[in-house]
C-alpha atoms as a printed R data frame, in Angstrom:
    type eleno elety resid chain resno        x       y        z
1   ATOM     1    CA   MET     A     1 -129.405  29.974 -142.395
2   ATOM     2    CA   ILE     A     2 -126.631  28.540 -144.559
3   ATOM     3    CA   SER     A     3 -124.046  30.607 -142.690
4   ATOM     4    CA   THR     A     4 -125.305  29.349 -139.323
5   ATOM     5    CA   VAL     A     5 -125.188  25.782 -140.499
6   ATOM     6    CA   ARG     A     6 -121.613  26.231 -141.707
7   ATOM     7    CA   ILE     A     7 -120.529  27.772 -138.388
8   ATOM     8    CA   ASN     A     8 -122.199  24.987 -136.432
9   ATOM     9    CA   LEU     A     9 -120.635  22.396 -138.686
10  ATOM    10    CA   LEU     A    10 -117.203  23.991 -138.193
11  ATOM    11    CA   SER     A    11 -117.678  24.022 -134.434
12  ATOM    12    CA   ILE     A    12 -118.779  20.397 -134.349
13  ATOM    13    CA   THR     A    13 -115.857  19.384 -136.539
14  ATOM    14    CA   SER     A    14 -113.353  21.252 -134.345
15  ATOM    15    CA   VAL     A    15 -114.711  19.705 -131.163
16  ATOM    16    CA   PHE     A    16 -114.648  16.310 -132.852
17  ATOM    17    CA   LEU     A    17 -110.984  16.767 -133.772
18  ATOM    18    CA   LEU     A    18 -110.106  17.938 -130.264
19  ATOM    19    CA   PHE     A    19 -111.732  14.937 -128.648
20  ATOM    20    CA   PHE     A    20 -110.824  12.323 -131.203
21  ATOM    21    CA   ASN     A    21 -107.475  13.375 -132.696
22  ATOM    22    CA   CYS     A    22 -105.310  15.377 -130.321
23  ATOM    23    CA   SER     A    23 -101.537  15.243 -130.761
24  ATOM    24    CA   ARG     A    24  -99.357  14.948 -127.662
25  ATOM    25    CA   TYR     A    25  -95.823  16.197 -127.135
26  ATOM    26    CA   VAL     A    26  -93.598  15.366 -124.163
27  ATOM    27    CA   TYR     A    27  -91.557  18.434 -123.356
28  ATOM    28    CA   GLU     A    28  -87.941  17.698 -122.436
29  ATOM    29    CA   SER     A    29  -86.643  19.981 -119.715
30  ATOM    30    CA   SER     A    30  -82.984  20.223 -118.767
31  ATOM    31    CA   TYR     A    31  -81.855  18.112 -115.845
32  ATOM    32    CA   THR     A    32  -78.505  17.516 -114.171
33  ATOM    33    CA   ILE     A    33  -77.469  16.305 -110.738
34  ATOM    34    CA   ARG     A    34  -73.890  17.527 -111.069
35  ATOM    35    CA   THR     A    35  -73.882  21.117 -112.316
36  ATOM    36    CA   ASP     A    36  -70.088  21.386 -112.046
37  ATOM    37    CA   ASN     A    37  -69.657  18.612 -114.622
38  ATOM    38    CA   LEU     A    38  -70.269  20.021 -118.101
39  ATOM    39    CA   LYS     A    39  -69.035  16.963 -119.959
40  ATOM    40    CA   THR     A    40  -71.440  14.761 -121.886
41  ATOM    41    CA   ALA     A    41  -71.800  10.995 -121.671
42  ATOM    42    CA   ASP     A    42  -69.870  10.763 -124.929
43  ATOM    43    CA   ASP     A    43  -67.019  12.811 -123.401
44  ATOM    44    CA   HIS     A    44  -66.754  10.449 -120.451
45  ATOM    45    CA   TRP     A    45  -66.986   7.405 -122.699
46  ATOM    46    CA   ASN     A    46  -64.190   8.678 -124.941
47  ATOM    47    CA   GLU     A    47  -62.055   9.272 -121.854
48  ATOM    48    CA   LEU     A    48  -62.626   5.665 -120.762
49  ATOM    49    CA   VAL     A    49  -61.794   4.427 -124.249
50  ATOM    50    CA   ALA     A    50  -58.558   6.439 -124.250
51  ATOM    51    CA   LYS     A    51  -57.604   4.803 -120.950
52  ATOM    52    CA   LYS     A    52  -58.694   1.406 -122.298
53  ATOM    53    CA   LYS     A    53  -61.151   1.159 -119.422
54  ATOM    54    CA   ASN     A    54  -64.416   1.391 -121.332
55  ATOM    55    CA   PRO     A    55  -66.789  -1.102 -119.670
56  ATOM    56    CA   LYS     A    56  -69.182  -3.558 -121.272
57  ATOM    57    CA   ILE     A    57  -72.586  -2.572 -119.938
58  ATOM    58    CA   LEU     A    58  -75.637  -4.855 -120.049
59  ATOM    59    CA   LEU     A    59  -79.047  -3.209 -119.626
60  ATOM    60    CA   PHE     A    60  -81.875  -4.933 -117.766
61  ATOM    61    CA   GLY     A    61  -85.427  -3.641 -117.295
62  ATOM    62    CA   PHE     A    62  -85.907  -0.203 -118.829
63  ATOM    63    CA   HIS     A    63  -89.624  -0.750 -119.527
64  ATOM    64    CA   THR     A    64  -92.721   1.310 -118.785
65  ATOM    65    CA   TYR     A    65  -96.228  -0.021 -118.099
66  ATOM    66    CA   LYS     A    66  -99.571  -0.573 -119.752
67  ATOM    67    CA   ILE     A    67 -103.102  -0.884 -118.425
68  ATOM    68    CA   SER     A    68 -103.902  -4.595 -118.483
69  ATOM    69    CA   LYS     A    69 -107.402  -4.439 -117.043
70  ATOM    70    CA   SER     A    70 -110.014  -1.902 -115.961
71  ATOM    71    CA   GLU     A    71 -112.959  -2.492 -113.672
72  ATOM    72    CA   SER     A    72 -115.761  -0.032 -113.040
73  ATOM    73    CA   THR     A    73 -118.462  -0.123 -110.382
74  ATOM    74    CA   LEU     A    74 -120.905   2.424 -109.040
75  ATOM    75    CA   LEU     A    75 -118.512   3.231 -106.197
76  ATOM    76    CA   LYS     A    76 -115.094   3.209 -107.866
77  ATOM    77    CA   ASP     A    77 -113.010   2.670 -110.970
78  ATOM    78    CA   ALA     A    78 -110.042   0.346 -110.709
79  ATOM    79    CA   GLN     A    79 -107.156  -0.126 -113.120
80  ATOM    80    CA   PHE     A    80 -104.412  -2.734 -113.154
81  ATOM    81    CA   ALA     A    81 -101.003  -2.137 -114.712
82  ATOM    82    CA   GLU     A    82  -98.321  -4.532 -115.901
83  ATOM    83    CA   VAL     A    83  -94.868  -4.223 -117.438
84  ATOM    84    CA   ASP     A    84  -95.084  -3.319 -121.123
85  ATOM    85    CA   TYR     A    85  -92.330  -5.293 -122.836
86  ATOM    86    CA   THR     A    86  -92.896  -3.472 -126.114
87  ATOM    87    CA   THR     A    87  -91.456  -0.281 -124.595
88  ATOM    88    CA   ALA     A    88  -87.739   0.410 -124.553
89  ATOM    89    CA   THR     A    89  -86.214   3.299 -122.658
90  ATOM    90    CA   TYR     A    90  -82.833   1.580 -122.997
91  ATOM    91    CA   LYS     A    91  -82.708   3.127 -126.467
92  ATOM    92    CA   PHE     A    92  -81.783   6.395 -124.716
93  ATOM    93    CA   PHE     A    93  -78.669   4.766 -123.179
94  ATOM    94    CA   LYS     A    94  -75.940   5.080 -125.821
95  ATOM    95    CA   HIS     A    95  -73.083   2.972 -124.502
96  ATOM    96    CA   GLY     A    96  -74.745  -0.235 -123.411
97  ATOM    97    CA   GLN     A    97  -76.509  -3.275 -124.814
98  ATOM    98    CA   TYR     A    98  -79.967  -4.475 -123.864
99  ATOM    99    CA   ILE     A    99  -80.038  -8.012 -122.532
100 ATOM   100    CA   ASP     A   100  -82.056  -9.342 -125.495
101 ATOM   101    CA   THR     A   101  -79.303  -8.387 -127.939
102 ATOM   102    CA   GLN     A   102  -76.723 -10.725 -126.394
103 ATOM   103    CA   LYS     A   103  -76.621 -14.462 -126.896
104 ATOM   104    CA   ALA     A   104  -75.522 -16.420 -123.829
105 ATOM   105    CA   ASP     A   105  -75.043 -20.182 -124.204
106 ATOM   106    CA   LYS     A   106  -73.240 -20.744 -120.914
107 ATOM   107    CA   THR     A   107  -74.274 -20.212 -117.295
108 ATOM   108    CA   ILE     A   108  -72.385 -19.297 -114.126
109 ATOM   109    CA   PRO     A   109  -73.238 -19.844 -110.441
110 ATOM   110    CA   VAL     A   110  -73.768 -16.812 -108.231
111 ATOM   111    CA   ASN     A   111  -74.053 -16.209 -104.526
112 ATOM   112    CA   ASP     A   112  -77.562 -16.969 -103.246
113 ATOM   113    CA   LEU     A   113  -77.814 -13.704 -101.331
114 ATOM   114    CA   ASP     A   114  -76.711 -11.679 -104.363
115 ATOM   115    CA   LEU     A   115  -79.256 -13.481 -106.519
116 ATOM   116    CA   LYS     A   116  -81.986 -12.916 -103.945
117 ATOM   117    CA   ARG     A   117  -81.236  -9.212 -103.773
118 ATOM   118    CA   PHE     A   118  -81.325  -8.900 -107.568
119 ATOM   119    CA   VAL     A   119  -84.707 -10.618 -107.792
120 ATOM   120    CA   ILE     A   120  -86.219  -8.661 -104.898
121 ATOM   121    CA   GLU     A   121  -84.978  -5.334 -106.272
122 ATOM   122    CA   TYR     A   122  -86.883  -5.942 -109.499
123 ATOM   123    CA   LEU     A   123  -90.034  -7.737 -108.341
124 ATOM   124    CA   SER     A   124  -90.594  -5.378 -105.400
125 ATOM   125    CA   LYS     A   125  -91.526  -2.729 -107.976
126 ATOM   126    CA   THR     A   126  -92.736  -4.668 -111.022
127 ATOM   127    CA   GLU     A   127  -94.396  -7.462 -109.021
128 ATOM   128    CA   ALA     A   128  -95.310 -10.686 -110.853
129 ATOM   129    CA   THR     A   129  -95.336  -9.014 -114.264
130 ATOM   130    CA   GLY     A   130  -91.561  -8.613 -114.036
131 ATOM   131    CA   LYS     A   131  -91.061 -12.381 -114.215
132 ATOM   132    CA   VAL     A   132  -90.612 -12.343 -118.003
133 ATOM   133    CA   GLU     A   133  -87.639  -9.977 -117.700
134 ATOM   134    CA   LEU     A   134  -86.020 -12.089 -114.981
135 ATOM   135    CA   GLU     A   135  -86.267 -15.179 -117.176
136 ATOM   136    CA   LYS     A   136  -83.879 -13.446 -119.591
137 ATOM   137    CA   ILE     A   137  -81.068 -13.782 -117.076
138 ATOM   138    CA   LEU     A   138  -82.018 -16.552 -114.603
139 ATOM   139    CA   VAL     A   139  -81.826 -20.263 -115.413
140 ATOM   140    CA   PRO     A   140  -82.915 -23.147 -113.129
141 ATOM   141    CA   ALA     A   141  -79.858 -25.036 -111.879
142 ATOM   142    CA   LYS     A   142  -79.691 -28.609 -113.160
143 ATOM   143    CA   GLY     A   143  -80.485 -31.207 -110.548
144 ATOM   144    CA   LYS     A   144  -81.086 -28.642 -107.814
145 ATOM   145    CA   LYS     A   145  -84.618 -27.792 -106.768
146 ATOM   146    CA   ASP     A   146  -85.374 -24.086 -106.268
147 ATOM   147    CA   LYS     A   147  -81.816 -23.141 -107.241
148 ATOM   148    CA   PHE     A   148  -80.883 -20.778 -110.057
149 ATOM   149    CA   VAL     A   149  -77.786 -19.790 -111.978
150 ATOM   150    CA   ILE     A   150  -77.432 -16.863 -114.379
151 ATOM   151    CA   LYS     A   151  -76.569 -16.698 -118.039
152 ATOM   152    CA   LYS     A   152  -72.975 -15.782 -118.754
153 ATOM   153    CA   PHE     A   153  -73.052 -12.502 -120.630
154 ATOM   154    CA   ASP     A   154  -70.131 -10.615 -122.098
155 ATOM   155    CA   ALA     A   155  -70.494  -7.752 -119.634
156 ATOM   156    CA   ASP     A   156  -68.657  -5.990 -116.832
157 ATOM   157    CA   TYR     A   157  -71.762  -4.408 -115.336
158 ATOM   158    CA   ILE     A   158  -75.461  -5.216 -115.315
159 ATOM   159    CA   ILE     A   159  -77.659  -2.132 -114.956
160 ATOM   160    CA   MET     A   160  -81.206  -2.576 -113.686
161 ATOM   161    CA   ALA     A   161  -83.672   0.250 -114.375
162 ATOM   162    CA   ILE     A   162  -87.164   0.425 -112.909
163 ATOM   163    CA   HIS     A   163  -89.507   3.244 -113.892
164 ATOM   164    CA   LEU     A   164  -92.418   4.472 -111.785
165 ATOM   165    CA   PRO     A   165  -95.250   5.286 -111.295
166 ATOM   166    CA   TYR     A   166  -97.538   2.721 -112.871
167 ATOM   167    CA   TYR     A   167 -100.160   5.341 -113.746
168 ATOM   168    CA   HIS     A   168 -100.291   9.043 -114.564
169 ATOM   169    CA   GLU     A   169  -99.891  10.972 -111.305
170 ATOM   170    CA   ARG     A   170 -100.427  14.663 -111.964
171 ATOM   171    CA   THR     A   171  -98.383  16.917 -109.706
172 ATOM   172    CA   LYS     A   172 -100.017  20.186 -110.735
173 ATOM   173    CA   ALA     A   173 -103.728  19.503 -111.151
174 ATOM   174    CA   GLY     A   174 -104.534  23.231 -111.223
175 ATOM   175    CA   ILE     A   175 -102.506  23.808 -114.408
176 ATOM   176    CA   ASN     A   176 -104.209  20.894 -116.114
177 ATOM   177    CA   ALA     A   177 -107.664  22.096 -115.076
178 ATOM   178    CA   VAL     A   178 -107.154  25.704 -116.242
179 ATOM   179    CA   THR     A   179 -105.436  24.879 -119.534
180 ATOM   180    CA   GLY     A   180 -107.903  22.054 -120.115
181 ATOM   181    CA   PHE     A   181 -110.795  24.491 -119.832
182 ATOM   182    CA   PHE     A   182 -109.297  26.970 -122.303
183 ATOM   183    CA   GLY     A   183 -108.128  24.172 -124.560
184 ATOM   184    CA   ILE     A   184 -111.684  22.916 -124.924
185 ATOM   185    CA   ILE     A   185 -113.385  26.280 -125.413
186 ATOM   186    CA   THR     A   186 -110.785  27.272 -128.035
187 ATOM   187    CA   MET     A   187 -111.221  23.869 -129.677
188 ATOM   188    CA   GLY     A   188 -107.615  22.842 -129.227
189 ATOM   189    CA   LEU     A   189 -105.919  26.060 -130.293
190 ATOM   190    CA   ILE     A   190 -104.680  26.769 -126.757
191 ATOM   191    CA   PRO     A   191 -102.557  23.785 -125.602
192 ATOM   192    CA   ILE     A   192 -103.499  21.664 -122.643
193 ATOM   193    CA   TYR     A   193 -100.633  21.157 -120.162
194 ATOM   194    CA   GLU     A   194 -100.184  18.185 -117.874
195 ATOM   195    CA   VAL     A   195  -97.347  17.960 -115.336
196 ATOM   196    CA   SER     A   196  -96.952  14.445 -114.002
197 ATOM   197    CA   LYS     A   197  -94.658  12.442 -111.751
198 ATOM   198    CA   ALA     A   198  -91.794  10.325 -113.126
199 ATOM   199    CA   GLU     A   199  -89.116   8.527 -111.142
200 ATOM   200    CA   THR     A   200  -86.502   5.899 -111.937
201 ATOM   201    CA   PHE     A   201  -84.505   3.524 -109.746
202 ATOM   202    CA   TYR     A   202  -81.167   2.303 -111.085
203 ATOM   203    CA   VAL     A   203  -79.205  -0.502 -109.468
204 ATOM   204    CA   VAL     A   204  -75.698  -1.368 -110.646
205 ATOM   205    CA   PHE     A   205  -74.384  -4.947 -110.335
206 ATOM   206    CA   ASP     A   206  -71.196  -6.544 -111.574
207 ATOM   207    CA   LYS     A   207  -71.318  -9.517 -113.961
208 ATOM   208    CA   ASN     A   208  -71.759 -11.887 -110.990
209 ATOM   209    CA   LEU     A   209  -74.678  -9.874 -109.549
210 ATOM   210    CA   LYS     A   210  -72.579  -8.342 -106.808
211 ATOM   211    CA   TYR     A   211  -74.241  -5.072 -105.784
212 ATOM   212    CA   GLN     A   212  -72.210  -1.971 -106.681
213 ATOM   213    CA   ASN     A   213  -74.321   1.169 -106.387
214 ATOM   214    CA   SER     A   214  -77.819   2.677 -106.589
215 ATOM   215    CA   PHE     A   215  -79.175   5.841 -108.190
216 ATOM   216    CA   TYR     A   216  -82.557   7.515 -107.917
217 ATOM   217    CA   TYR     A   217  -84.003  10.121 -110.273
218 ATOM   218    CA   ASN     A   218  -87.200  12.052 -109.667
219 ATOM   219    CA   ARG     A   219  -88.075  14.529 -112.401
220 ATOM   220    CA   PRO     A   220  -91.647  15.455 -113.424
221 ATOM   221    CA   TYR     A   221  -92.496  15.610 -117.108
222 ATOM   222    CA   THR     A   222  -94.831  17.861 -119.066
223 ATOM   223    CA   ILE     A   223  -97.193  16.740 -121.803
224 ATOM   224    CA   ILE     A   224  -98.596  19.377 -124.140
225 ATOM   225    CA   SER     A   225 -101.699  18.470 -126.172
226 ATOM   226    CA   ALA     A   226 -103.158  20.502 -129.043
227 ATOM   227    CA   LEU     A   227 -104.618  20.132 -132.502
228 ATOM   228    CA   TRP     A   228 -101.770  21.922 -134.225
229 ATOM   229    CA   MET     A   229  -98.740  20.331 -132.509
230 ATOM   230    CA   ILE     A   230  -96.323  17.890 -134.100
231 ATOM   231    CA   PRO     A   231  -96.406  14.961 -131.673
232 ATOM   232    CA   ASN     A   232  -93.492  12.972 -130.306
233 ATOM   233    CA   GLU     A   233  -95.843  10.771 -128.310
234 ATOM   234    CA   GLY     A   234  -98.351  10.008 -131.043
235 ATOM   235    CA   PHE     A   235 -102.006  10.877 -131.308
236 ATOM   236    CA   GLN     A   236 -104.367  10.334 -128.447
237 ATOM   237    CA   THR     A   237 -108.051  10.960 -127.982
238 ATOM   238    CA   PHE     A   238 -109.981  12.375 -125.085
239 ATOM   239    CA   PHE     A   239 -111.669   9.021 -124.609
240 ATOM   240    CA   SER     A   240 -108.626   6.760 -124.949
241 ATOM   241    CA   GLN     A   241 -105.886   8.398 -122.916
242 ATOM   242    CA   ALA     A   242 -103.091   5.950 -122.144
243 ATOM   243    CA   GLY     A   243 -103.234   6.460 -118.382
244 ATOM   244    CA   VAL     A   244  -99.530   5.603 -117.963
245 ATOM   245    CA   PRO     A   245  -96.342   7.665 -118.303
246 ATOM   246    CA   PRO     A   246  -94.896   7.491 -121.841
247 ATOM   247    CA   GLU     A   247  -91.369   6.359 -122.705
248 ATOM   248    CA   ASN     A   248  -90.202   9.910 -123.422
249 ATOM   249    CA   ALA     A   249  -91.002  10.890 -119.832
250 ATOM   250    CA   TYR     A   250  -87.902   8.942 -118.783
251 ATOM   251    CA   LYS     A   251  -85.534  10.001 -121.557
252 ATOM   252    CA   ILE     A   252  -83.886  12.699 -119.458
253 ATOM   253    CA   HIS     A   253  -83.511  10.225 -116.555
254 ATOM   254    CA   VAL     A   254  -81.675   7.672 -118.686
255 ATOM   255    CA   GLU     A   255  -79.411  10.235 -120.334
256 ATOM   256    CA   GLU     A   256  -78.418  11.871 -117.051
257 ATOM   257    CA   PHE     A   257  -77.882   8.516 -115.345
258 ATOM   258    CA   GLU     A   258  -75.568   7.362 -118.137
259 ATOM   259    CA   ARG     A   259  -73.597  10.590 -117.870
260 ATOM   260    CA   GLU     A   260  -73.236  10.222 -114.097
261 ATOM   261    CA   LEU     A   261  -72.365   6.522 -114.255
262 ATOM   262    CA   LEU     A   262  -69.638   7.007 -116.855
263 ATOM   263    CA   TYR     A   263  -68.296   9.999 -114.944
264 ATOM   264    CA   GLN     A   264  -67.935   7.896 -111.786
265 ATOM   265    CA   LEU     A   265  -66.208   5.148 -113.763
266 ATOM   266    CA   THR     A   266  -63.634   7.652 -115.027
267 ATOM   267    CA   LEU     A   267  -62.683   8.361 -111.398
268 ATOM   268    CA   ARG     A   268  -61.805   4.748 -110.683
269 ATOM   269    CA   LYS     A   269  -58.120   3.856 -110.711
């Protein structure tokens, strides 16, 4: 009887840990769009420095999302996402400065069409919740209704990054279902795998918001969850899953984009 009680207690405890304290690890796979270029971002940067052409890069955006509201009815469950300004994928971009780190006391006028494109590029994906980020660069023009100027930053290029999707979108539901089943019956000893969608839009502007180039990265990410893993995405429970892609899902996007951007800048005369 004592032995049975101990086994049952162990089982209950293991299930409790699995459901209430499961560590999550975002697996970083290799990714490159230019396999013939073996140089790193640092290599390209050093080449630009040697030529005295290293640019001043200002980073704009680079945030993920959070669930702001959930609504449940008998027929459906609805969630609403908004930009999470506490996240910072710009930390993966080595040779640039995030817009918050620069102080800009002066403003400069810009072409209305260029300004319109900049605003539409960002709000078309982030919607109204992207307004806070835009206010870091746009300033109402004095004495002119519905006119804006931009802050004068010490930058050659302004890089806009927009991450998607807003929510977890699993691309391989079968893997998650099978590993989820074995993960539960083994009480977290066998890892649970999730493969989900991640994409990033980059738009490059000059310091006057003149459009320069666009880049698009689409690379799924894998999250591994188990009791015994050392997490790089924190602890998460069965009942409080974040529901949105984590910052680390976009790390490989940012690193590869920086490498490609600096490589293209080295080609300019």
